[in-house]
Tab-separated table of N, CA and C in Angstrom:
chain	number	residue	atom	x	y	z
A	1	MET	N	0.765	-1.162	0.028
A	1	MET	CA	-0.154	0.209	0.017
A	1	MET	C	1.083	1.372	0.033
A	2	LYS	N	1.964	1.258	0.782
A	2	LYS	CA	2.819	2.292	0.973
A	2	LYS	C	3.441	2.529	-0.545
A	3	LYS	N	3.694	1.647	-1.033
A	3	LYS	CA	4.513	1.662	-2.518
A	3	LYS	C	3.591	2.486	-3.425
A	4	ARG	N	2.268	1.977	-3.549
A	4	ARG	CA	1.201	2.587	-4.339
A	4	ARG	C	1.222	3.948	-3.965
A	5	ILE	N	1.059	4.748	-2.779
A	5	ILE	CA	1.020	5.778	-2.507
A	5	ILE	C	2.137	6.651	-2.792
A	6	GLY	N	3.519	6.166	-2.835
A	6	GLY	CA	4.678	6.514	-3.140
A	6	GLY	C	4.794	7.015	-4.470
A	7	TRP	N	4.381	5.883	-5.265
A	7	TRP	CA	4.304	6.093	-6.866
A	7	TRP	C	3.250	7.237	-7.326
A	8	PHE	N	2.037	7.002	-6.562
A	8	PHE	CA	1.008	8.157	-6.757
A	8	PHE	C	1.418	9.438	-6.747
A	9	LEU	N	2.339	9.878	-5.533
A	9	LEU	CA	2.861	10.933	-5.128
A	9	LEU	C	3.974	11.417	-6.488
A	10	TYR	N	4.737	10.418	-6.627
A	10	TYR	CA	5.728	10.799	-7.737
A	10	TYR	C	5.287	11.202	-8.897
A	11	ALA	N	4.147	10.428	-9.220
A	11	ALA	CA	3.353	10.705	-10.533
A	11	ALA	C	2.686	11.994	-10.648
A	12	LEU	N	2.145	12.558	-9.596
A	12	LEU	CA	1.557	13.819	-9.366
A	12	LEU	C	2.645	14.870	-9.328
A	13	LEU	N	3.922	14.675	-8.780
A	13	LEU	CA	4.758	15.492	-8.669
A	13	LEU	C	5.271	15.788	-10.261
A	14	LEU	N	5.659	14.638	-10.823
A	14	LEU	CA	5.965	14.654	-12.346
A	14	LEU	C	5.231	15.521	-13.269
A	15	ALA	N	3.896	15.216	-12.788
A	15	ALA	CA	2.897	15.908	-13.805
A	15	ALA	C	2.791	17.522	-13.433
A	16	GLY	N	2.979	17.662	-12.087
A	16	GLY	CA	3.108	19.085	-11.590
A	16	GLY	C	4.265	19.943	-12.179
A	17	VAL	N	5.424	19.160	-12.614
A	17	VAL	CA	6.491	19.779	-13.283
A	17	VAL	C	6.393	19.753	-14.823
A	18	CYS	N	6.061	18.551	-15.364
A	18	CYS	CA	5.893	18.548	-16.760
A	18	CYS	C	4.899	19.472	-17.344
A	19	LEU	N	3.884	19.116	-16.898
A	19	LEU	CA	2.322	20.075	-17.452
A	19	LEU	C	2.819	21.483	-17.561
A	20	PRO	N	3.112	22.044	-16.547
A	20	PRO	CA	3.381	23.716	-16.762
A	20	PRO	C	4.533	23.938	-17.901
A	21	LEU	N	5.686	23.014	-17.829
A	21	LEU	CA	6.533	23.215	-18.937
A	21	LEU	C	6.186	23.123	-20.208
A	22	LEU	N	5.283	22.067	-20.677
A	22	LEU	CA	4.635	21.631	-21.831
A	22	LEU	C	3.697	22.946	-22.182
A	23	TRP	N	2.856	23.478	-21.225
A	23	TRP	CA	2.109	24.332	-21.327
A	23	TRP	C	2.725	25.873	-21.988
A	24	ALA	N	3.676	26.109	-21.466
A	24	ALA	CA	4.772	27.006	-21.731
A	24	ALA	C	5.395	26.977	-23.107
A	25	ARG	N	5.439	25.790	-23.351
A	25	ARG	CA	6.184	25.498	-24.813
A	25	ARG	C	5.034	25.524	-26.107
A	26	GLY	N	3.782	25.695	-25.462
A	26	GLY	CA	2.464	25.886	-26.478
A	26	GLY	C	2.052	24.362	-26.934
A	27	MET	N	2.415	23.372	-26.209
A	27	MET	CA	1.811	22.193	-26.798
A	27	MET	C	0.447	21.899	-26.513
A	28	PHE	N	-0.429	22.682	-25.628
A	28	PHE	CA	-1.778	22.491	-25.643
A	28	PHE	C	-2.697	23.561	-26.365
A	29	LEU	N	-1.925	24.301	-27.301
A	29	LEU	CA	-2.503	25.198	-28.151
A	29	LEU	C	-3.294	24.705	-29.048
A	30	PRO	N	-4.420	25.230	-29.705
A	30	PRO	CA	-5.406	24.755	-30.772
A	30	PRO	C	-4.303	24.307	-31.934
A	31	ARG	N	-4.506	23.489	-32.707
A	31	ARG	CA	-3.944	23.228	-33.847
A	31	ARG	C	-4.999	22.900	-35.104
A	32	GLY	N	-4.697	23.454	-36.399
A	32	GLY	CA	-5.583	23.296	-37.438
A	32	GLY	C	-5.188	22.097	-38.182
A	33	ALA	N	-6.033	21.380	-38.784
A	33	ALA	CA	-5.702	20.146	-39.496
A	33	ALA	C	-4.692	20.605	-40.773
A	34	PRO	N	-3.704	19.667	-40.797
A	34	PRO	CA	-2.716	19.767	-41.668
A	34	PRO	C	-3.204	19.914	-42.981
A	35	HIS	N	-2.626	20.622	-44.101
A	35	HIS	CA	-3.388	20.842	-45.250
A	35	HIS	C	-2.274	21.483	-46.195
A	36	GLU	N	-2.618	21.171	-47.520
A	36	GLU	CA	-1.549	21.826	-48.387
A	36	GLU	C	-2.518	22.283	-49.814
A	37	GLU	N	-2.220	23.396	-50.245
A	37	GLU	CA	-2.763	23.752	-51.399
A	37	GLU	C	-2.055	24.698	-52.261
A	38	GLU	N	-2.308	24.672	-53.511
A	38	GLU	CA	-1.637	25.454	-54.313
A	38	GLU	C	-2.356	27.010	-54.598
A	39	VAL	N	-1.664	27.877	-54.560
A	39	VAL	CA	-2.289	29.330	-54.749
A	39	VAL	C	-1.647	30.247	-55.497
A	40	SER	N	-2.340	30.922	-56.423
A	40	SER	CA	-1.869	31.932	-57.171
A	40	SER	C	-1.512	33.344	-56.487
A	41	PHE	N	-0.438	33.677	-56.763
A	41	PHE	CA	0.079	35.079	-56.194
A	41	PHE	C	0.177	35.943	-57.216
A	42	ALA	N	0.973	37.199	-56.911
A	42	ALA	CA	1.156	38.138	-58.272
A	42	ALA	C	1.813	37.785	-59.138
A	43	GLU	N	1.356	38.194	-60.482
A	43	GLU	CA	1.863	37.794	-61.989
A	43	GLU	C	1.896	36.170	-62.040
A	44	GLY	N	0.861	35.645	-61.854
A	44	GLY	CA	0.736	34.240	-61.906
A	44	GLY	C	1.674	33.373	-61.371
A	45	THR	N	2.328	33.926	-60.325
A	45	THR	CA	3.299	32.894	-59.507
A	45	THR	C	2.372	31.997	-58.545
A	46	PHE	N	2.662	30.782	-58.819
A	46	PHE	CA	1.886	29.582	-57.990
A	46	PHE	C	2.826	29.129	-56.888
A	47	LEU	N	2.406	29.293	-55.626
A	47	LEU	CA	3.222	28.838	-54.505
A	47	LEU	C	2.361	27.560	-53.970
A	48	THR	N	3.103	26.791	-53.352
A	48	THR	CA	2.430	25.527	-52.524
A	48	THR	C	2.565	26.056	-51.084
A	49	LEU	N	1.285	26.371	-50.412
A	49	LEU	CA	1.329	26.371	-48.803
A	49	LEU	C	0.879	25.322	-48.291
A	50	THR	N	1.624	25.144	-47.129
A	50	THR	CA	1.582	23.856	-46.352
A	50	THR	C	1.448	24.155	-44.794
A	51	LEU	N	0.693	23.518	-44.328
A	51	LEU	CA	0.457	23.683	-42.644
A	51	LEU	C	0.879	22.403	-42.129
A	52	THR	N	1.826	22.048	-41.354
A	52	THR	CA	2.314	20.957	-40.709
A	52	THR	C	2.444	21.032	-39.382
A	53	GLY	N	1.699	20.600	-38.550
A	53	GLY	CA	1.892	20.795	-37.121
A	53	GLY	C	1.561	22.309	-36.868
A	54	SER	N	2.442	22.851	-36.302
A	54	SER	CA	2.394	24.461	-35.896
A	54	SER	C	3.254	25.376	-36.898
A	55	ARG	N	3.671	24.653	-38.197
A	55	ARG	CA	4.818	25.555	-38.764
A	55	ARG	C	4.060	25.582	-40.200
A	56	PHE	N	4.227	26.944	-40.713
A	56	PHE	CA	3.881	27.355	-41.972
A	56	PHE	C	5.132	27.471	-43.088
A	57	THR	N	4.778	26.909	-44.210
A	57	THR	CA	5.722	26.807	-45.184
A	57	THR	C	5.288	27.276	-46.656
A	58	ALA	N	5.839	28.185	-47.340
A	58	ALA	CA	5.520	28.633	-48.863
A	58	ALA	C	6.417	28.157	-49.917
A	59	ALA	N	6.577	27.452	-50.874
A	59	ALA	CA	7.434	26.787	-51.517
A	59	ALA	C	6.952	26.965	-53.056
A	60	ALA	N	8.046	27.060	-53.928
A	60	ALA	CA	7.754	27.133	-55.145
A	60	ALA	C	8.695	25.699	-55.630
A	61	GLY	N	7.864	24.831	-56.311
A	61	GLY	CA	8.391	23.438	-56.555
A	61	GLY	C	9.090	22.856	-55.152
A	62	GLU	N	10.213	22.544	-55.444
A	62	GLU	CA	11.034	21.789	-54.091
A	62	GLU	C	11.719	22.764	-53.313
A	63	LYS	N	11.583	24.264	-53.871
A	63	LYS	CA	12.428	25.089	-52.998
A	63	LYS	C	11.590	25.886	-51.995
A	64	THR	N	12.016	26.036	-50.669
A	64	THR	CA	11.163	26.621	-49.720
A	64	THR	C	11.412	28.058	-49.855
A	65	LEU	N	10.468	28.956	-49.908
A	65	LEU	CA	10.774	30.383	-50.141
A	65	LEU	C	10.563	31.243	-48.957
A	66	TRP	N	9.721	30.780	-47.747
A	66	TRP	CA	9.383	31.419	-46.791
A	66	TRP	C	8.815	30.390	-45.660
A	67	GLN	N	8.919	30.718	-44.449
A	67	GLN	CA	8.365	29.767	-43.449
A	67	GLN	C	8.023	30.919	-42.319
A	68	SER	N	7.188	30.332	-41.671
A	68	SER	CA	6.751	31.119	-40.361
A	68	SER	C	7.813	31.234	-39.274
A	69	ALA	N	8.164	32.139	-38.442
A	69	ALA	CA	9.068	32.220	-37.449
A	69	ALA	C	9.024	31.247	-36.262
A	70	PRO	N	10.265	30.856	-35.940
A	70	PRO	CA	10.092	29.775	-35.132
A	70	PRO	C	9.302	29.857	-33.551
A	71	GLY	N	9.062	31.305	-33.471
A	71	GLY	CA	8.246	31.515	-32.079
A	71	GLY	C	6.907	31.451	-32.180
A	72	LEU	N	6.388	31.354	-33.428
A	72	LEU	CA	5.012	31.576	-33.751
A	72	LEU	C	4.515	29.962	-33.762
A	73	HIS	N	3.201	29.794	-33.171
A	73	HIS	CA	2.362	28.546	-33.496
A	73	HIS	C	1.329	28.785	-34.406
A	74	VAL	N	1.474	28.542	-35.632
A	74	VAL	CA	0.555	28.775	-36.858
A	74	VAL	C	-0.673	27.645	-36.721
A	75	GLN	N	-1.976	28.222	-36.202
A	75	GLN	CA	-3.135	27.391	-36.043
A	75	GLN	C	-3.759	27.320	-37.595
A	76	ASP	N	-3.858	28.245	-38.457
A	76	ASP	CA	-4.528	28.024	-39.783
A	76	ASP	C	-3.876	29.206	-40.584
A	77	TYR	N	-4.166	29.228	-41.964
A	77	TYR	CA	-3.802	30.114	-42.846
A	77	TYR	C	-4.843	30.281	-43.869
A	78	LEU	N	-4.928	31.275	-44.655
A	78	LEU	CA	-5.958	31.628	-45.909
A	78	LEU	C	-5.387	32.412	-46.646
A	79	ALA	N	-5.615	32.481	-47.873
A	79	ALA	CA	-5.132	33.121	-48.917
A	79	ALA	C	-6.202	33.830	-49.765
A	80	MET	N	-6.232	35.153	-49.699
A	80	MET	CA	-7.252	35.800	-50.339
A	80	MET	C	-6.915	37.295	-50.493
A	81	ASP	N	-7.671	38.005	-51.333
A	81	ASP	CA	-7.493	39.590	-51.704
A	81	ASP	C	-8.121	40.222	-50.551
A	82	ILE	N	-7.743	40.169	-49.324
A	82	ILE	CA	-8.288	40.912	-48.157
A	82	ILE	C	-8.425	42.468	-48.353
A	83	ASP	N	-7.608	42.976	-48.857
A	83	ASP	CA	-7.302	44.555	-48.902
A	83	ASP	C	-7.865	45.055	-50.307
A	84	ARG	N	-8.218	44.220	-51.119
A	84	ARG	CA	-8.866	44.537	-52.427
A	84	ARG	C	-8.125	45.377	-53.422
A	85	ASP	N	-6.726	45.086	-53.479
A	85	ASP	CA	-5.894	45.579	-54.203
A	85	ASP	C	-5.765	44.787	-55.578
A	86	GLY	N	-6.241	43.599	-55.821
A	86	GLY	CA	-6.029	42.845	-56.990
A	86	GLY	C	-4.844	41.969	-56.709
A	87	SER	N	-4.404	41.749	-55.582
A	87	SER	CA	-3.477	40.623	-55.278
A	87	SER	C	-3.617	39.959	-54.335
A	88	THR	N	-3.302	38.643	-54.141
A	88	THR	CA	-3.426	37.951	-52.995
A	88	THR	C	-2.776	37.949	-51.905
A	89	GLU	N	-3.194	38.272	-50.530
A	89	GLU	CA	-2.371	38.212	-49.479
A	89	GLU	C	-2.514	36.818	-48.848
A	90	LEU	N	-1.458	36.707	-47.748
A	90	LEU	CA	-1.467	35.461	-46.836
A	90	LEU	C	-2.026	35.833	-45.562
A	91	LEU	N	-2.867	35.173	-45.113
A	91	LEU	CA	-3.489	35.597	-43.674
A	91	LEU	C	-2.883	34.373	-42.751
A	92	LEU	N	-2.285	34.465	-41.805
A	92	LEU	CA	-2.181	33.511	-40.798
A	92	LEU	C	-2.568	33.805	-39.298
A	93	LEU	N	-3.528	32.529	-38.767
A	93	LEU	CA	-3.806	32.688	-37.546
A	93	LEU	C	-2.890	31.974	-36.572
A	94	VAL	N	-2.123	32.858	-35.760
A	94	VAL	CA	-1.257	32.566	-34.995
A	94	VAL	C	-1.367	32.846	-33.434
A	95	TRP	N	-0.692	31.856	-32.667
A	95	TRP	CA	-0.588	32.137	-31.161
A	95	TRP	C	0.979	32.603	-31.246
A	96	ARG	N	1.182	33.518	-30.155
A	96	ARG	CA	2.596	33.662	-29.695
A	96	ARG	C	2.592	34.514	-28.403
A	97	ARG	N	3.742	34.292	-28.128
A	97	ARG	CA	3.991	34.855	-26.639
A	97	ARG	C	4.252	36.232	-26.815
A	98	GLY	N	3.286	36.973	-25.673
A	98	GLY	CA	3.278	38.422	-25.953
A	98	GLY	C	2.516	38.999	-26.716
A	99	ASN	N	2.057	40.029	-26.312
A	99	ASN	CA	0.857	40.987	-27.040
A	99	ASN	C	1.651	41.885	-28.151
A	100	TYR	N	2.731	42.104	-27.895
A	100	TYR	CA	3.413	42.887	-29.132
A	100	TYR	C	4.772	42.549	-29.198
A	101	GLY	N	5.263	42.804	-30.260
A	101	GLY	CA	6.645	42.678	-30.471
A	101	GLY	C	7.633	43.737	-29.930
A	102	SER	N	8.679	44.086	-30.939
A	102	SER	CA	9.239	45.254	-30.570
A	102	SER	C	8.895	46.188	-30.651
A	103	SER	N	7.595	46.509	-31.175
A	103	SER	CA	6.776	47.841	-31.339
A	103	SER	C	5.746	47.919	-30.239
A	104	ARG	N	5.884	47.822	-29.122
A	104	ARG	CA	5.118	48.020	-28.083
A	104	ARG	C	4.866	49.584	-27.920
A	105	PRO	N	3.428	49.620	-27.724
A	105	PRO	CA	3.018	51.078	-27.550
A	105	PRO	C	3.562	51.759	-26.278
A	106	PHE	N	4.045	53.007	-26.240
A	106	PHE	CA	4.698	53.613	-25.624
A	106	PHE	C	3.866	53.545	-23.953
A	107	TRP	N	2.718	53.646	-24.094
A	107	TRP	CA	1.511	53.672	-22.958
A	107	TRP	C	1.692	52.172	-22.258
A	108	VAL	N	2.201	51.145	-22.904
A	108	VAL	CA	1.947	49.832	-22.142
A	108	VAL	C	3.326	49.714	-21.696
A	109	LYS	N	3.496	49.503	-20.243
A	109	LYS	CA	4.374	49.312	-19.647
A	109	LYS	C	5.491	48.258	-19.653
A	110	ARG	N	4.565	46.961	-19.802
A	110	ARG	CA	5.506	45.844	-20.256
A	110	ARG	C	4.620	44.800	-21.004
A	111	ASN	N	5.105	43.848	-21.877
A	111	ASN	CA	4.777	43.172	-22.643
A	111	ASN	C	4.242	41.749	-21.982
A	112	ASP	N	3.092	41.408	-22.000
A	112	ASP	CA	2.440	40.315	-21.572
A	112	ASP	C	3.184	39.147	-22.188
A	113	THR	N	3.671	37.976	-21.323
A	113	THR	CA	4.393	36.991	-22.047
A	113	THR	C	3.535	35.768	-22.141
A	114	ARG	N	2.384	35.783	-21.952
A	114	ARG	CA	1.213	34.462	-22.050
A	114	ARG	C	1.325	34.396	-23.602
A	115	TRP	N	0.491	33.193	-23.896
A	115	TRP	CA	0.643	32.719	-25.184
A	115	TRP	C	-1.195	33.595	-25.499
A	116	SER	N	-0.987	34.272	-26.694
A	116	SER	CA	-2.436	35.135	-26.969
A	116	SER	C	-2.406	34.694	-28.742
A	117	GLN	N	-3.660	34.847	-28.980
A	117	GLN	CA	-3.991	34.595	-30.594
A	117	GLN	C	-3.958	35.872	-31.314
A	118	HIS	N	-3.350	35.873	-32.551
A	118	HIS	CA	-3.259	37.019	-33.327
A	118	HIS	C	-3.611	36.850	-34.941
A	119	ILE	N	-4.130	37.497	-35.583
A	119	ILE	CA	-3.938	37.570	-37.178
A	119	ILE	C	-2.932	38.369	-37.789
A	120	PHE	N	-2.181	37.581	-38.509
A	120	PHE	CA	-1.000	38.312	-39.249
A	120	PHE	C	-1.444	38.121	-40.791
A	121	ILE	N	-1.107	39.527	-41.508
A	121	ILE	CA	-1.642	39.673	-42.887
A	121	ILE	C	-0.138	40.117	-43.584
A	122	TYR	N	-0.041	39.241	-44.761
A	122	TYR	CA	1.465	39.310	-45.451
A	122	TYR	C	1.087	39.386	-46.919
A	123	ASP	N	1.936	40.526	-47.554
A	123	ASP	CA	1.840	40.717	-48.755
A	123	ASP	C	2.985	39.885	-49.617
A	124	TYR	N	2.613	39.309	-50.783
A	124	TYR	CA	3.777	38.585	-51.530
A	124	TYR	C	4.501	39.482	-52.240
A	125	ASP	N	5.827	39.488	-51.950
A	125	ASP	CA	6.789	40.462	-52.758
A	125	ASP	C	7.367	39.768	-53.845
A	126	SER	N	6.934	39.785	-55.225
A	126	SER	CA	7.526	39.052	-56.233
A	126	SER	C	8.954	39.067	-56.676
A	127	PRO	N	9.551	40.426	-56.447
A	127	PRO	CA	10.973	40.313	-56.695
A	127	PRO	C	11.887	39.609	-55.782
A	128	SER	N	11.410	39.453	-54.672
A	128	SER	CA	12.429	38.925	-53.760
A	128	SER	C	11.854	37.225	-53.528
A	129	GLY	N	10.626	37.299	-54.034
A	129	GLY	CA	9.748	35.722	-53.465
A	129	GLY	C	9.786	35.412	-52.198
A	130	THR	N	9.377	36.269	-51.430
A	130	THR	CA	9.176	36.117	-50.224
A	130	THR	C	7.685	37.058	-49.785
A	131	PHE	N	7.148	36.826	-48.226
A	131	PHE	CA	6.256	37.584	-47.794
A	131	PHE	C	6.863	38.494	-46.991
A	132	VAL	N	6.085	39.669	-46.950
A	132	VAL	CA	6.353	40.887	-46.235
A	132	VAL	C	5.341	41.199	-45.359
A	133	PRO	N	5.369	41.563	-43.885
A	133	PRO	CA	4.190	41.841	-43.176
A	133	PRO	C	3.393	43.105	-43.728
A	134	GLN	N	2.236	43.015	-43.498
A	134	GLN	CA	1.227	44.273	-44.194
A	134	GLN	C	0.734	44.833	-42.885
A	135	TRP	N	0.117	43.642	-42.013
A	135	TRP	CA	-0.419	44.191	-40.550
A	135	TRP	C	-0.620	42.984	-39.597
A	136	MET	N	-0.318	43.347	-38.458
A	136	MET	CA	-0.325	42.373	-37.518
A	136	MET	C	-1.125	42.601	-36.567
A	137	SER	N	-2.015	41.962	-36.030
A	137	SER	CA	-2.944	42.384	-35.086
A	137	SER	C	-2.638	42.132	-33.521
A	138	SER	N	-3.164	42.915	-32.641
A	138	SER	CA	-2.826	42.861	-31.278
A	138	SER	C	-3.345	41.221	-30.761
A	139	GLN	N	-3.854	41.046	-29.448
A	139	GLN	CA	-4.393	40.107	-29.024
A	139	GLN	C	-5.756	39.902	-29.418
A	140	LEU	N	-6.160	38.697	-30.143
A	140	LEU	CA	-7.633	38.623	-30.534
A	140	LEU	C	-8.374	38.479	-29.012
A	141	ARG	N	-9.594	39.316	-29.366
A	141	ARG	CA	-10.607	39.148	-28.029
A	141	ARG	C	-11.869	39.388	-28.741
A	142	PRO	N	-12.570	38.529	-28.566
A	142	PRO	CA	-12.458	37.059	-28.317
A	142	PRO	C	-11.589	36.310	-29.495
A	143	GLU	N	-11.457	35.339	-29.224
A	143	GLU	CA	-10.436	34.514	-30.087
A	143	GLU	C	-11.101	33.779	-31.063
A	144	VAL	N	-10.593	33.365	-32.147
A	144	VAL	CA	-11.221	32.667	-33.271
A	144	VAL	C	-11.160	31.137	-33.162
A	145	ALA	N	-12.415	30.526	-33.297
A	145	ALA	CA	-12.420	29.108	-33.179
A	145	ALA	C	-12.294	28.600	-34.547
A	146	ARG	N	-12.928	29.236	-35.412
A	146	ARG	CA	-12.615	28.859	-36.730
A	146	ARG	C	-12.746	30.328	-37.813
A	147	TRP	N	-12.299	30.097	-38.849
A	147	TRP	CA	-12.490	31.150	-39.884
A	147	TRP	C	-12.423	30.714	-41.277
A	148	SER	N	-12.683	31.498	-42.137
A	148	SER	CA	-12.954	31.184	-43.584
A	148	SER	C	-13.048	32.095	-44.415
A	149	VAL	N	-12.777	32.178	-45.729
A	149	VAL	CA	-13.055	33.232	-46.816
A	149	VAL	C	-14.524	33.242	-47.086
A	150	TYR	N	-15.207	34.395	-46.530
A	150	TYR	CA	-16.715	34.352	-46.859
A	150	TYR	C	-17.099	34.984	-48.275
A	151	SER	N	-16.411	35.815	-48.813
A	151	SER	CA	-16.408	36.326	-50.004
A	151	SER	C	-15.226	36.818	-50.481
A	152	SER	N	-14.994	37.110	-51.750
A	152	SER	CA	-13.729	37.470	-52.340
A	152	SER	C	-12.782	38.404	-51.312
A	153	ASP	N	-13.540	39.337	-50.600
A	153	ASP	CA	-12.799	40.318	-49.677
A	153	ASP	C	-13.277	40.212	-48.168
A	154	GLU	N	-13.916	39.327	-47.899
A	154	GLU	CA	-14.662	39.130	-46.414
A	154	GLU	C	-14.200	37.872	-45.825
A	155	LEU	N	-13.880	38.260	-44.518
A	155	LEU	CA	-13.302	36.982	-43.601
A	155	LEU	C	-14.581	36.598	-42.818
A	156	PHE	N	-14.847	35.464	-42.616
A	156	PHE	CA	-15.685	35.031	-41.414
A	156	PHE	C	-15.138	34.442	-40.447
A	157	ILE	N	-15.374	34.662	-39.166
A	157	ILE	CA	-14.860	34.484	-37.979
A	157	ILE	C	-15.863	33.943	-37.037
A	158	LEU	N	-15.464	32.815	-36.596
A	158	LEU	CA	-16.518	31.982	-35.451
A	158	LEU	C	-15.813	32.139	-34.194
A	159	THR	N	-16.298	32.686	-33.471
A	159	THR	CA	-15.604	32.760	-31.906
A	159	THR	C	-16.083	31.549	-31.127
A	160	PRO	N	-15.370	31.190	-30.100
A	160	PRO	CA	-15.643	30.049	-29.231
A	160	PRO	C	-16.928	30.082	-28.653
A	161	ASP	N	-17.494	31.214	-28.471
A	161	ASP	CA	-18.908	31.252	-28.017
A	161	ASP	C	-19.850	31.199	-28.890
A	162	GLY	N	-19.760	31.069	-30.179
A	162	GLY	CA	-20.428	30.649	-31.120
A	162	GLY	C	-20.864	32.042	-32.290
A	163	ASP	N	-20.423	32.929	-31.627
A	163	ASP	CA	-20.981	34.334	-32.355
A	163	ASP	C	-20.056	34.188	-33.833
A	164	GLU	N	-20.834	34.436	-34.988
A	164	GLU	CA	-20.574	34.537	-36.362
A	164	GLU	C	-20.404	35.984	-36.664
A	165	THR	N	-19.109	36.128	-37.102
A	165	THR	CA	-18.856	37.773	-37.468
A	165	THR	C	-18.230	37.702	-38.819
A	166	LEU	N	-18.359	38.834	-39.331
A	166	LEU	CA	-17.744	39.149	-40.913
A	166	LEU	C	-16.856	40.499	-40.757
A	167	TRP	N	-15.712	40.362	-41.275
A	167	TRP	CA	-14.561	41.252	-41.356
A	167	TRP	C	-14.199	41.599	-42.726
A	168	GLN	N	-13.702	42.965	-42.973
A	168	GLN	CA	-13.426	43.510	-44.261
A	168	GLN	C	-12.056	44.320	-43.937
A	169	TRP	N	-11.194	44.663	-44.829
A	169	TRP	CA	-9.899	45.413	-44.478
A	169	TRP	C	-10.460	46.894	-44.518
A	170	GLY	N	-10.274	47.693	-43.468
A	170	GLY	CA	-10.591	48.983	-43.405
A	170	GLY	C	-9.238	49.763	-43.905
A	171	GLN	N	-9.018	51.035	-43.357
A	171	GLN	CA	-7.959	51.892	-43.945
A	171	GLN	C	-6.709	51.163	-43.069
A	172	TRP	N	-6.869	50.842	-41.923
A	172	TRP	CA	-5.508	50.229	-41.492
A	172	TRP	C	-5.966	49.212	-40.434
A	173	GLY	N	-6.117	47.971	-40.949
A	173	GLY	CA	-6.592	46.616	-40.100
A	173	GLY	C	-8.003	46.157	-40.453
A	174	LEU	N	-8.378	45.396	-39.790
A	174	LEU	CA	-9.714	44.684	-40.071
A	174	LEU	C	-10.653	45.347	-39.274
A	175	VAL	N	-11.883	45.493	-39.918
A	175	VAL	CA	-13.069	45.930	-39.587
A	175	VAL	C	-14.499	45.222	-39.403
A	176	ARG	N	-15.019	45.098	-38.501
A	176	ARG	CA	-16.084	44.110	-38.394
A	176	ARG	C	-17.368	44.785	-39.348
A	177	THR	N	-17.901	43.974	-40.143
A	177	THR	CA	-18.810	44.480	-41.302
A	177	THR	C	-20.173	44.268	-40.956
A	178	ASP	N	-20.302	43.119	-40.030
A	178	ASP	CA	-21.989	42.497	-39.779
A	178	ASP	C	-22.745	43.285	-38.745
A	179	MET	N	-22.359	44.128	-38.233
A	179	MET	CA	-22.970	45.054	-37.222
A	179	MET	C	-23.678	46.169	-37.844
A	180	GLY	N	-25.041	46.432	-37.411
A	180	GLY	CA	-25.579	47.433	-38.281
A	180	GLY	C	-25.170	48.691	-37.614
């Protein structure tokens, strides 16, 4: 009996140490289904977009052109002309530590280092063959449970509470369009 209690306490101690470490590394964050598709970007350039685990990759043939940063946990991606400029943008639904990067607003005293969900929008730069940031959201409130392209320039977002919302590109960032 004492041996069983000892093993039980050991298992509880191990779980108490391991679970917070796994949580801190993002092991319990939502994962999108792995998928791959070929998408046309500027000037008829076709790229293969792939999500595997929490890593996003854009490739031309066998050559990897761009990957998501190592500190990002990519949950999903979309390719659409969100800003209505005639070219396809890449939208990543990501989890990252901290609400802001190096561009923290001056009124925010310190960056929250917990995991938070964000939408990052990238333009395809055809001369360099890579993606450049166009807009990166702060922490999403509420979070996104699912998202999809609603129309050619509108984004559908379903929240964890079941709220169905529609978003379009405004002058600087996404603007909700389904509220009267």
